[in-house]
Structures are given as structure tokens and as C-alpha cells.
Amino acid sequence: MKKIWLFFFHGILFLCFSCSKDKELLSDQGLKEIPVFLLSPDFLSNYNFYPFDNKLKLAYKDRQLSRITGGFLPIPTATGLSYHFTDIIYWDINVIGDRVKLEKKSSDKGVSFDERHELRYHNKLITERRINRGDQSISIYKYEYENNLLKKEYCYLGDRLPLEKTFYFNASKNLDSIVYEYPYSASKIIEIFTNYDQKPNKLRGLLVLEEFLPRALSVNNYMEMNRLYVDEAGNRSPSGERRWDAKLFN
């Protein structure tokens, strides 16, 4: 009888420990809304219009992230597709051990999606992201770290590696720059992040969607990004910039 009780007792300890680990992975840090304007510049450049007051809304269950509401919906027009922000789009989020599964859904029965993400973590750091969109080739992102800071991101489309990113941080653990390299080209793109405030970055560590990079990587909040194009001969030329209002970080 004692042996059975001890086995049962250790089983309870194991289950409790596992549940505790799951909750820590995407635990409630008090973040309830994310202004869309803070998302990846590459992500936003694909869309025609996004008012500054558009926000993603985060919901939690048992103090663990369970849903993100908000997204861009393609609307057919005479000149092509126009993307508009709407709250009928949401992501269901499920944490299972060191994996996170997301499914894109709609609260409107007339709108449906076929998109699922699976994230893998190790020591609370994301190591892989798999994105399935219907019958399209699977997108795979793999991540490497140096001193718990993101160093490399490899972006695969199917079995091809079309893009590799290298991340550089300053002494304050704020993102300094990202270098984009393409395996079949000697040219590259460099993004430089400056004008940091002294406020804590509320988005830090929340990499549950790829659009949250690179904003979620820094301790503080950058308010300026400059992009340079470097050709095969090493010549640099400006290719874009973006600035953010300090009011977004209140």
C-alpha cells in the first residue's frame, strides 16, 4: 500500500510541475493590447491602410495567453486586394508542454481561414516556428541564440532557404541591427534601430507571432528604424525608414 501511495504522490508532483512549466511559457504579464503600428515594418508594408488606433487584443485563461484578436482581412476592389483591419479575426492559442499551437479563426461564419502555426520552445526560448497555410508550401523559421539573445533566424520555404537574418545587440540588450542575407545573392539589407527610450518594452519576449519581431527582442522601445541596401560591390544606399511616436509606449 505504501508503494502505491508513493507512486501516486510522485505522479501528482510531476503533473503539477508540468502544469507550472506550461503556464510560465506564455504567462500573463499584464499586456492586454498591442497597437498595430508597433508590428514588423515588413508586415505593415503589405497593407494599404492602418489607423494608429487599431490594436490587437490579448486574452488569457488561467493566467496563460489563450487568444489574440485582430487582423487584416483582404477585400477585393477594382484595382486588386485592399487589406482592412478587423476584429472578426482571432488566433486560438494552446500551450502543450514546450509547444504552442495557434489556429487562425473568424467570428464571422462567412469568413474562414486555413492557417495553423506550431511553435517549439527550449528553456522558454522559441527554437522553431512552422506555418501551414492550406495547400501552400510550409514556412519554417529556425532560431539560434547567443547568451539568451536571438542571434540567427533561418527562414525556409519548403526545403529552400531563401533568407537568413543575423541579429546584433548593444550593451543594454537592445537590438542594434539586423542583417538580411540571401543565399543566392551577394547583396544584403541592413536595418538599424536607434532612438531608444528608457521604458520597459511590454512586448519583450512575446514571439508567439512572427509579426512581433523585431519589436519583442529589446529591453526598451526603439522609435526609429533605418534600412540600407548593400549591393554586391559593398556600396550602401538608403532604402527606407520608419519612426514611431513616443506616445505609443505610454
PDB file of N, CA and C in Angstrom, residues 57-133:
ATOM      1  N   LYS A  57      -5.921  42.620 -29.474  1.00  0.00           N
ATOM      2  CA  LYS A  57      -6.344  42.431 -28.086  1.00  0.00           C
ATOM      3  C   LYS A  57      -5.957  41.023 -27.621  1.00  0.00           C
ATOM      4  N   LEU A  58      -5.357  40.955 -26.445  1.00  0.00           N
ATOM      5  CA  LEU A  58      -4.887  39.689 -25.892  1.00  0.00           C
ATOM      6  C   LEU A  58      -5.803  39.232 -24.761  1.00  0.00           C
ATOM      7  N   ALA A  59      -6.157  37.958 -24.785  1.00  0.00           N
ATOM      8  CA  ALA A  59      -6.994  37.379 -23.735  1.00  0.00           C
ATOM      9  C   ALA A  59      -6.269  36.209 -23.090  1.00  0.00           C
ATOM     10  N   TYR A  60      -6.554  35.983 -21.813  1.00  0.00           N
ATOM     11  CA  TYR A  60      -5.862  34.960 -21.051  1.00  0.00           C
ATOM     12  C   TYR A  60      -6.871  34.025 -20.381  1.00  0.00           C
ATOM     13  N   LYS A  61      -6.458  32.781 -20.200  1.00  0.00           N
ATOM     14  CA  LYS A  61      -7.239  31.802 -19.478  1.00  0.00           C
ATOM     15  C   LYS A  61      -6.316  31.110 -18.486  1.00  0.00           C
ATOM     16  N   ASP A  62      -6.701  31.114 -17.227  1.00  0.00           N
ATOM     17  CA  ASP A  62      -5.835  30.572 -16.170  1.00  0.00           C
ATOM     18  C   ASP A  62      -4.459  31.236 -16.208  1.00  0.00           C
ATOM     19  N   ARG A  63      -4.466  32.559 -16.438  1.00  0.00           N
ATOM     20  CA  ARG A  63      -3.244  33.387 -16.468  1.00  0.00           C
ATOM     21  C   ARG A  63      -2.277  32.981 -17.574  1.00  0.00           C
ATOM     22  N   GLN A  64      -2.789  32.398 -18.644  1.00  0.00           N
ATOM     23  CA  GLN A  64      -1.967  31.987 -19.775  1.00  0.00           C
ATOM     24  C   GLN A  64      -2.602  32.519 -21.059  1.00  0.00           C
ATOM     25  N   LEU A  65      -1.773  33.028 -21.976  1.00  0.00           N
ATOM     26  CA  LEU A  65      -2.294  33.589 -23.217  1.00  0.00           C
ATOM     27  C   LEU A  65      -3.094  32.539 -23.982  1.00  0.00           C
ATOM     28  N   SER A  66      -4.343  32.863 -24.315  1.00  0.00           N
ATOM     29  CA  SER A  66      -5.210  31.898 -24.989  1.00  0.00           C
ATOM     30  C   SER A  66      -5.807  32.419 -26.294  1.00  0.00           C
ATOM     31  N   ARG A  67      -5.772  33.746 -26.505  1.00  0.00           N
ATOM     32  CA  ARG A  67      -6.351  34.281 -27.735  1.00  0.00           C
ATOM     33  C   ARG A  67      -5.765  35.648 -28.055  1.00  0.00           C
ATOM     34  N   ILE A  68      -5.552  35.888 -29.350  1.00  0.00           N
ATOM     35  CA  ILE A  68      -5.191  37.216 -29.859  1.00  0.00           C
ATOM     36  C   ILE A  68      -6.241  37.592 -30.893  1.00  0.00           C
ATOM     37  N   THR A  69      -6.894  38.722 -30.686  1.00  0.00           N
ATOM     38  CA  THR A  69      -7.973  39.149 -31.576  1.00  0.00           C
ATOM     39  C   THR A  69      -7.549  40.359 -32.394  1.00  0.00           C
ATOM     40  N   GLY A  70      -7.816  40.295 -33.706  1.00  0.00           N
ATOM     41  CA  GLY A  70      -7.500  41.397 -34.610  1.00  0.00           C
ATOM     42  C   GLY A  70      -6.609  40.938 -35.744  1.00  0.00           C
ATOM     43  N   GLY A  71      -6.828  41.494 -36.932  1.00  0.00           N
ATOM     44  CA  GLY A  71      -6.002  41.142 -38.082  1.00  0.00           C
ATOM     45  C   GLY A  71      -6.482  41.859 -39.327  1.00  0.00           C
ATOM     46  N   PHE A  72      -5.764  41.643 -40.419  1.00  0.00           N
ATOM     47  CA  PHE A  72      -6.078  42.309 -41.683  1.00  0.00           C
ATOM     48  C   PHE A  72      -6.806  41.350 -42.609  1.00  0.00           C
ATOM     49  N   LEU A  73      -7.933  41.802 -43.128  1.00  0.00           N
ATOM     50  CA  LEU A  73      -8.770  40.987 -43.996  1.00  0.00           C
ATOM     51  C   LEU A  73      -8.689  41.512 -45.424  1.00  0.00           C
ATOM     52  N   PRO A  74      -8.384  40.654 -46.408  1.00  0.00           N
ATOM     53  CA  PRO A  74      -8.314  41.116 -47.806  1.00  0.00           C
ATOM     54  C   PRO A  74      -9.711  41.372 -48.376  1.00  0.00           C
ATOM     55  N   ILE A  75      -9.881  42.553 -48.959  1.00  0.00           N
ATOM     56  CA  ILE A  75     -11.152  42.940 -49.568  1.00  0.00           C
ATOM     57  C   ILE A  75     -10.913  43.178 -51.057  1.00  0.00           C
ATOM     58  N   PRO A  76     -11.585  42.440 -51.951  1.00  0.00           N
ATOM     59  CA  PRO A  76     -11.402  42.651 -53.391  1.00  0.00           C
ATOM     60  C   PRO A  76     -11.907  44.034 -53.822  1.00  0.00           C
ATOM     61  N   THR A  77     -11.109  44.715 -54.641  1.00  0.00           N
ATOM     62  CA  THR A  77     -11.501  46.005 -55.211  1.00  0.00           C
ATOM     63  C   THR A  77     -11.204  45.991 -56.701  1.00  0.00           C
ATOM     64  N   ALA A  78     -11.565  47.071 -57.391  1.00  0.00           N
ATOM     65  CA  ALA A  78     -11.354  47.149 -58.835  1.00  0.00           C
ATOM     66  C   ALA A  78      -9.875  47.137 -59.190  1.00  0.00           C
ATOM     67  N   THR A  79      -9.026  47.567 -58.262  1.00  0.00           N
ATOM     68  CA  THR A  79      -7.585  47.650 -58.538  1.00  0.00           C
ATOM     69  C   THR A  79      -6.804  46.517 -57.866  1.00  0.00           C
ATOM     70  N   GLY A  80      -7.503  45.557 -57.290  1.00  0.00           N
ATOM     71  CA  GLY A  80      -6.827  44.450 -56.614  1.00  0.00           C
ATOM     72  C   GLY A  80      -7.304  44.308 -55.184  1.00  0.00           C
ATOM     73  N   LEU A  81      -6.518  43.640 -54.361  1.00  0.00           N
ATOM     74  CA  LEU A  81      -6.907  43.420 -52.978  1.00  0.00           C
ATOM     75  C   LEU A  81      -6.530  44.610 -52.098  1.00  0.00           C
ATOM     76  N   SER A  82      -7.445  44.973 -51.210  1.00  0.00           N
ATOM     77  CA  SER A  82      -7.192  46.017 -50.226  1.00  0.00           C
ATOM     78  C   SER A  82      -7.353  45.385 -48.847  1.00  0.00           C
ATOM     79  N   TYR A  83      -6.407  45.611 -47.948  1.00  0.00           N
ATOM     80  CA  TYR A  83      -6.430  44.960 -46.641  1.00  0.00           C
ATOM     81  C   TYR A  83      -6.938  45.924 -45.571  1.00  0.00           C
ATOM     82  N   HIS A  84      -7.907  45.469 -44.804  1.00  0.00           N
ATOM     83  CA  HIS A  84      -8.500  46.306 -43.766  1.00  0.00           C
ATOM     84  C   HIS A  84      -8.456  45.580 -42.423  1.00  0.00           C
ATOM     85  N   PHE A  85      -8.147  46.332 -41.390  1.00  0.00           N
ATOM     86  CA  PHE A  85      -8.059  45.758 -40.058  1.00  0.00           C
ATOM     87  C   PHE A  85      -9.455  45.464 -39.533  1.00  0.00           C
ATOM     88  N   THR A  86      -9.616  44.306 -38.890  1.00  0.00           N
ATOM     89  CA  THR A  86     -10.908  43.905 -38.353  1.00  0.00           C
ATOM     90  C   THR A  86     -10.729  43.051 -37.108  1.00  0.00           C
ATOM     91  N   ASP A  87     -11.734  43.078 -36.234  1.00  0.00           N
ATOM     92  CA  ASP A  87     -11.663  42.247 -35.033  1.00  0.00           C
ATOM     93  C   ASP A  87     -12.445  40.950 -35.178  1.00  0.00           C
ATOM     94  N   ILE A  88     -12.867  40.607 -36.410  1.00  0.00           N
ATOM     95  CA  ILE A  88     -13.508  39.295 -36.595  1.00  0.00           C
ATOM     96  C   ILE A  88     -12.452  38.187 -36.698  1.00  0.00           C
ATOM     97  N   ILE A  89     -11.202  38.583 -36.905  1.00  0.00           N
ATOM     98  CA  ILE A  89     -10.101  37.618 -36.983  1.00  0.00           C
ATOM     99  C   ILE A  89      -9.531  37.396 -35.586  1.00  0.00           C
ATOM    100  N   TYR A  90      -9.269  36.145 -35.249  1.00  0.00           N
ATOM    101  CA  TYR A  90      -8.619  35.875 -33.973  1.00  0.00           C
ATOM    102  C   TYR A  90      -7.789  34.594 -34.071  1.00  0.00           C
ATOM    103  N   TRP A  91      -6.841  34.476 -33.139  1.00  0.00           N
ATOM    104  CA  TRP A  91      -5.983  33.296 -33.036  1.00  0.00           C
ATOM    105  C   TRP A  91      -6.318  32.544 -31.763  1.00  0.00           C
ATOM    106  N   ASP A  92      -6.649  31.276 -31.889  1.00  0.00           N
ATOM    107  CA  ASP A  92      -6.762  30.393 -30.736  1.00  0.00           C
ATOM    108  C   ASP A  92      -5.374  29.864 -30.401  1.00  0.00           C
ATOM    109  N   ILE A  93      -4.987  29.925 -29.130  1.00  0.00           N
ATOM    110  CA  ILE A  93      -3.630  29.555 -28.714  1.00  0.00           C
ATOM    111  C   ILE A  93      -3.703  28.456 -27.665  1.00  0.00           C
ATOM    112  N   ASN A  94      -2.934  27.407 -27.872  1.00  0.00           N
ATOM    113  CA  ASN A  94      -2.939  26.267 -26.961  1.00  0.00           C
ATOM    114  C   ASN A  94      -1.501  25.876 -26.631  1.00  0.00           C
ATOM    115  N   VAL A  95      -1.153  25.894 -25.355  1.00  0.00           N
ATOM    116  CA  VAL A  95       0.191  25.528 -24.908  1.00  0.00           C
ATOM    117  C   VAL A  95       0.176  24.088 -24.417  1.00  0.00           C
ATOM    118  N   ILE A  96       1.074  23.274 -24.996  1.00  0.00           N
ATOM    119  CA  ILE A  96       1.182  21.867 -24.606  1.00  0.00           C
ATOM    120  C   ILE A  96       2.653  21.577 -24.353  1.00  0.00           C
ATOM    121  N   GLY A  97       3.036  21.540 -23.085  1.00  0.00           N
ATOM    122  CA  GLY A  97       4.436  21.312 -22.751  1.00  0.00           C
ATOM    123  C   GLY A  97       5.311  22.425 -23.300  1.00  0.00           C
ATOM    124  N   ASP A  98       6.299  22.062 -24.133  1.00  0.00           N
ATOM    125  CA  ASP A  98       7.193  23.064 -24.719  1.00  0.00           C
ATOM    126  C   ASP A  98       6.780  23.432 -26.147  1.00  0.00           C
ATOM    127  N   ARG A  99       5.509  23.198 -26.474  1.00  0.00           N
ATOM    128  CA  ARG A  99       4.997  23.550 -27.803  1.00  0.00           C
ATOM    129  C   ARG A  99       3.776  24.454 -27.673  1.00  0.00           C
ATOM    130  N   VAL A 100       3.611  25.302 -28.660  1.00  0.00           N
ATOM    131  CA  VAL A 100       2.443  26.187 -28.718  1.00  0.00           C
ATOM    132  C   VAL A 100       1.793  26.027 -30.079  1.00  0.00           C
ATOM    133  N   LYS A 101       0.491  25.800 -30.091  1.00  0.00           N
ATOM    134  CA  LYS A 101      -0.255  25.662 -31.337  1.00  0.00           C
ATOM    135  C   LYS A 101      -1.219  26.830 -31.493  1.00  0.00           C
ATOM    136  N   LEU A 102      -1.232  27.415 -32.690  1.00  0.00           N
ATOM    137  CA  LEU A 102      -2.125  28.518 -32.999  1.00  0.00           C
ATOM    138  C   LEU A 102      -2.975  28.159 -34.205  1.00  0.00           C
ATOM    139  N   GLU A 103      -4.223  28.566 -34.170  1.00  0.00           N
ATOM    140  CA  GLU A 103      -5.109  28.374 -35.312  1.00  0.00           C
ATOM    141  C   GLU A 103      -5.842  29.681 -35.585  1.00  0.00           C
ATOM    142  N   LYS A 104      -5.795  30.118 -36.840  1.00  0.00           N
ATOM    143  CA  LYS A 104      -6.449  31.362 -37.237  1.00  0.00           C
ATOM    144  C   LYS A 104      -7.923  31.096 -37.502  1.00  0.00           C
ATOM    145  N   LYS A 105      -8.786  31.897 -36.864  1.00  0.00           N
ATOM    146  CA  LYS A 105     -10.221  31.681 -36.980  1.00  0.00           C
ATOM    147  C   LYS A 105     -10.946  32.997 -37.207  1.00  0.00           C
ATOM    148  N   SER A 106     -12.252  32.883 -37.454  1.00  0.00           N
ATOM    149  CA  SER A 106     -13.088  34.062 -37.686  1.00  0.00           C
ATOM    150  C   SER A 106     -14.374  33.938 -36.891  1.00  0.00           C
ATOM    151  N   SER A 107     -14.831  35.055 -36.326  1.00  0.00           N
ATOM    152  CA  SER A 107     -16.114  35.072 -35.624  1.00  0.00           C
ATOM    153  C   SER A 107     -17.272  35.288 -36.583  1.00  0.00           C
ATOM    154  N   ASP A 108     -16.961  35.519 -37.858  1.00  0.00           N
ATOM    155  CA  ASP A 108     -17.967  35.675 -38.907  1.00  0.00           C
ATOM    156  C   ASP A 108     -18.072  34.362 -39.683  1.00  0.00           C
ATOM    157  N   LYS A 109     -19.252  33.761 -39.700  1.00  0.00           N
ATOM    158  CA  LYS A 109     -19.429  32.473 -40.366  1.00  0.00           C
ATOM    159  C   LYS A 109     -19.169  32.551 -41.865  1.00  0.00           C
ATOM    160  N   GLY A 110     -19.214  33.749 -42.435  1.00  0.00           N
ATOM    161  CA  GLY A 110     -18.968  33.907 -43.860  1.00  0.00           C
ATOM    162  C   GLY A 110     -17.498  34.008 -44.219  1.00  0.00           C
ATOM    163  N   VAL A 111     -16.653  34.035 -43.224  1.00  0.00           N
ATOM    164  CA  VAL A 111     -15.202  34.152 -43.443  1.00  0.00           C
ATOM    165  C   VAL A 111     -14.515  32.974 -42.762  1.00  0.00           C
ATOM    166  N   SER A 112     -13.630  32.302 -43.482  1.00  0.00           N
ATOM    167  CA  SER A 112     -12.905  31.175 -42.894  1.00  0.00           C
ATOM    168  C   SER A 112     -11.440  31.215 -43.298  1.00  0.00           C
ATOM    169  N   PHE A 113     -10.612  30.546 -42.518  1.00  0.00           N
ATOM    170  CA  PHE A 113      -9.177  30.504 -42.766  1.00  0.00           C
ATOM    171  C   PHE A 113      -8.688  29.068 -42.655  1.00  0.00           C
ATOM    172  N   ASP A 114      -7.568  28.809 -43.311  1.00  0.00           N
ATOM    173  CA  ASP A 114      -6.901  27.511 -43.193  1.00  0.00           C
ATOM    174  C   ASP A 114      -5.431  27.780 -42.911  1.00  0.00           C
ATOM    175  N   GLU A 115      -5.157  28.200 -41.689  1.00  0.00           N
ATOM    176  CA  GLU A 115      -3.793  28.554 -41.302  1.00  0.00           C
ATOM    177  C   GLU A 115      -3.539  28.102 -39.870  1.00  0.00           C
ATOM    178  N   ARG A 116      -2.448  27.362 -39.690  1.00  0.00           N
ATOM    179  CA  ARG A 116      -2.078  26.846 -38.375  1.00  0.00           C
ATOM    180  C   ARG A 116      -0.577  27.024 -38.165  1.00  0.00           C
ATOM    181  N   HIS A 117      -0.215  27.389 -36.954  1.00  0.00           N
ATOM    182  CA  HIS A 117       1.186  27.544 -36.584  1.00  0.00           C
ATOM    183  C   HIS A 117       1.514  26.580 -35.451  1.00  0.00           C
ATOM    184  N   GLU A 118       2.741  26.061 -35.467  1.00  0.00           N
ATOM    185  CA  GLU A 118       3.240  25.282 -34.338  1.00  0.00           C
ATOM    186  C   GLU A 118       4.610  25.811 -33.944  1.00  0.00           C
ATOM    187  N   LEU A 119       4.754  26.169 -32.682  1.00  0.00           N
ATOM    188  CA  LEU A 119       5.995  26.734 -32.150  1.00  0.00           C
ATOM    189  C   LEU A 119       6.626  25.744 -31.183  1.00  0.00           C
ATOM    190  N   ARG A 120       7.938  25.645 -31.242  1.00  0.00           N
ATOM    191  CA  ARG A 120       8.666  24.790 -30.307  1.00  0.00           C
ATOM    192  C   ARG A 120       9.612  25.658 -29.490  1.00  0.00           C
ATOM    193  N   TYR A 121       9.658  25.380 -28.187  1.00  0.00           N
ATOM    194  CA  TYR A 121      10.474  26.155 -27.262  1.00  0.00           C
ATOM    195  C   TYR A 121      11.480  25.254 -26.553  1.00  0.00           C
ATOM    196  N   HIS A 122      12.568  25.873 -26.093  1.00  0.00           N
ATOM    197  CA  HIS A 122      13.529  25.199 -25.221  1.00  0.00           C
ATOM    198  C   HIS A 122      14.000  26.226 -24.201  1.00  0.00           C
ATOM    199  N   ASN A 123      13.834  25.908 -22.926  1.00  0.00           N
ATOM    200  CA  ASN A 123      14.163  26.853 -21.858  1.00  0.00           C
ATOM    201  C   ASN A 123      13.481  28.209 -22.077  1.00  0.00           C
ATOM    202  N   LYS A 124      12.221  28.156 -22.490  1.00  0.00           N
ATOM    203  CA  LYS A 124      11.362  29.330 -22.705  1.00  0.00           C
ATOM    204  C   LYS A 124      11.820  30.202 -23.878  1.00  0.00           C
ATOM    205  N   LEU A 125      12.733  29.709 -24.711  1.00  0.00           N
ATOM    206  CA  LEU A 125      13.152  30.426 -25.916  1.00  0.00           C
ATOM    207  C   LEU A 125      12.613  29.683 -27.133  1.00  0.00           C
ATOM    208  N   ILE A 126      12.008  30.414 -28.051  1.00  0.00           N
ATOM    209  CA  ILE A 126      11.472  29.769 -29.244  1.00  0.00           C
ATOM    210  C   ILE A 126      12.622  29.285 -30.122  1.00  0.00           C
ATOM    211  N   THR A 127      12.530  28.042 -30.588  1.00  0.00           N
ATOM    212  CA  THR A 127      13.581  27.462 -31.425  1.00  0.00           C
ATOM    213  C   THR A 127      13.094  27.165 -32.841  1.00  0.00           C
ATOM    214  N   GLU A 128      11.785  27.020 -33.010  1.00  0.00           N
ATOM    215  CA  GLU A 128      11.258  26.710 -34.344  1.00  0.00           C
ATOM    216  C   GLU A 128       9.808  27.162 -34.460  1.00  0.00           C
ATOM    217  N   ARG A 129       9.452  27.636 -35.636  1.00  0.00           N
ATOM    218  CA  ARG A 129       8.085  28.033 -35.947  1.00  0.00           C
ATOM    219  C   ARG A 129       7.711  27.410 -37.293  1.00  0.00           C
ATOM    220  N   ARG A 130       6.600  26.661 -37.334  1.00  0.00           N
ATOM    221  CA  ARG A 130       6.105  26.059 -38.573  1.00  0.00           C
ATOM    222  C   ARG A 130       4.747  26.660 -38.906  1.00  0.00           C
ATOM    223  N   ILE A 131       4.605  27.160 -40.132  1.00  0.00           N
ATOM    224  CA  ILE A 131       3.364  27.799 -40.549  1.00  0.00           C
ATOM    225  C   ILE A 131       2.786  27.040 -41.733  1.00  0.00           C
ATOM    226  N   ASN A 132       1.575  26.523 -41.550  1.00  0.00           N
ATOM    227  CA  ASN A 132       0.861  25.822 -42.620  1.00  0.00           C
ATOM    228  C   ASN A 132      -0.302  26.688 -43.088  1.00  0.00           C
ATOM    229  N   ARG A 133      -0.303  27.013 -44.373  1.00  0.00           N
ATOM    230  CA  ARG A 133      -1.397  27.791 -44.960  1.00  0.00           C
ATOM    231  C   ARG A 133      -2.014  26.994 -46.106  1.00  0.00           C
TER     232      ARG A 133
END
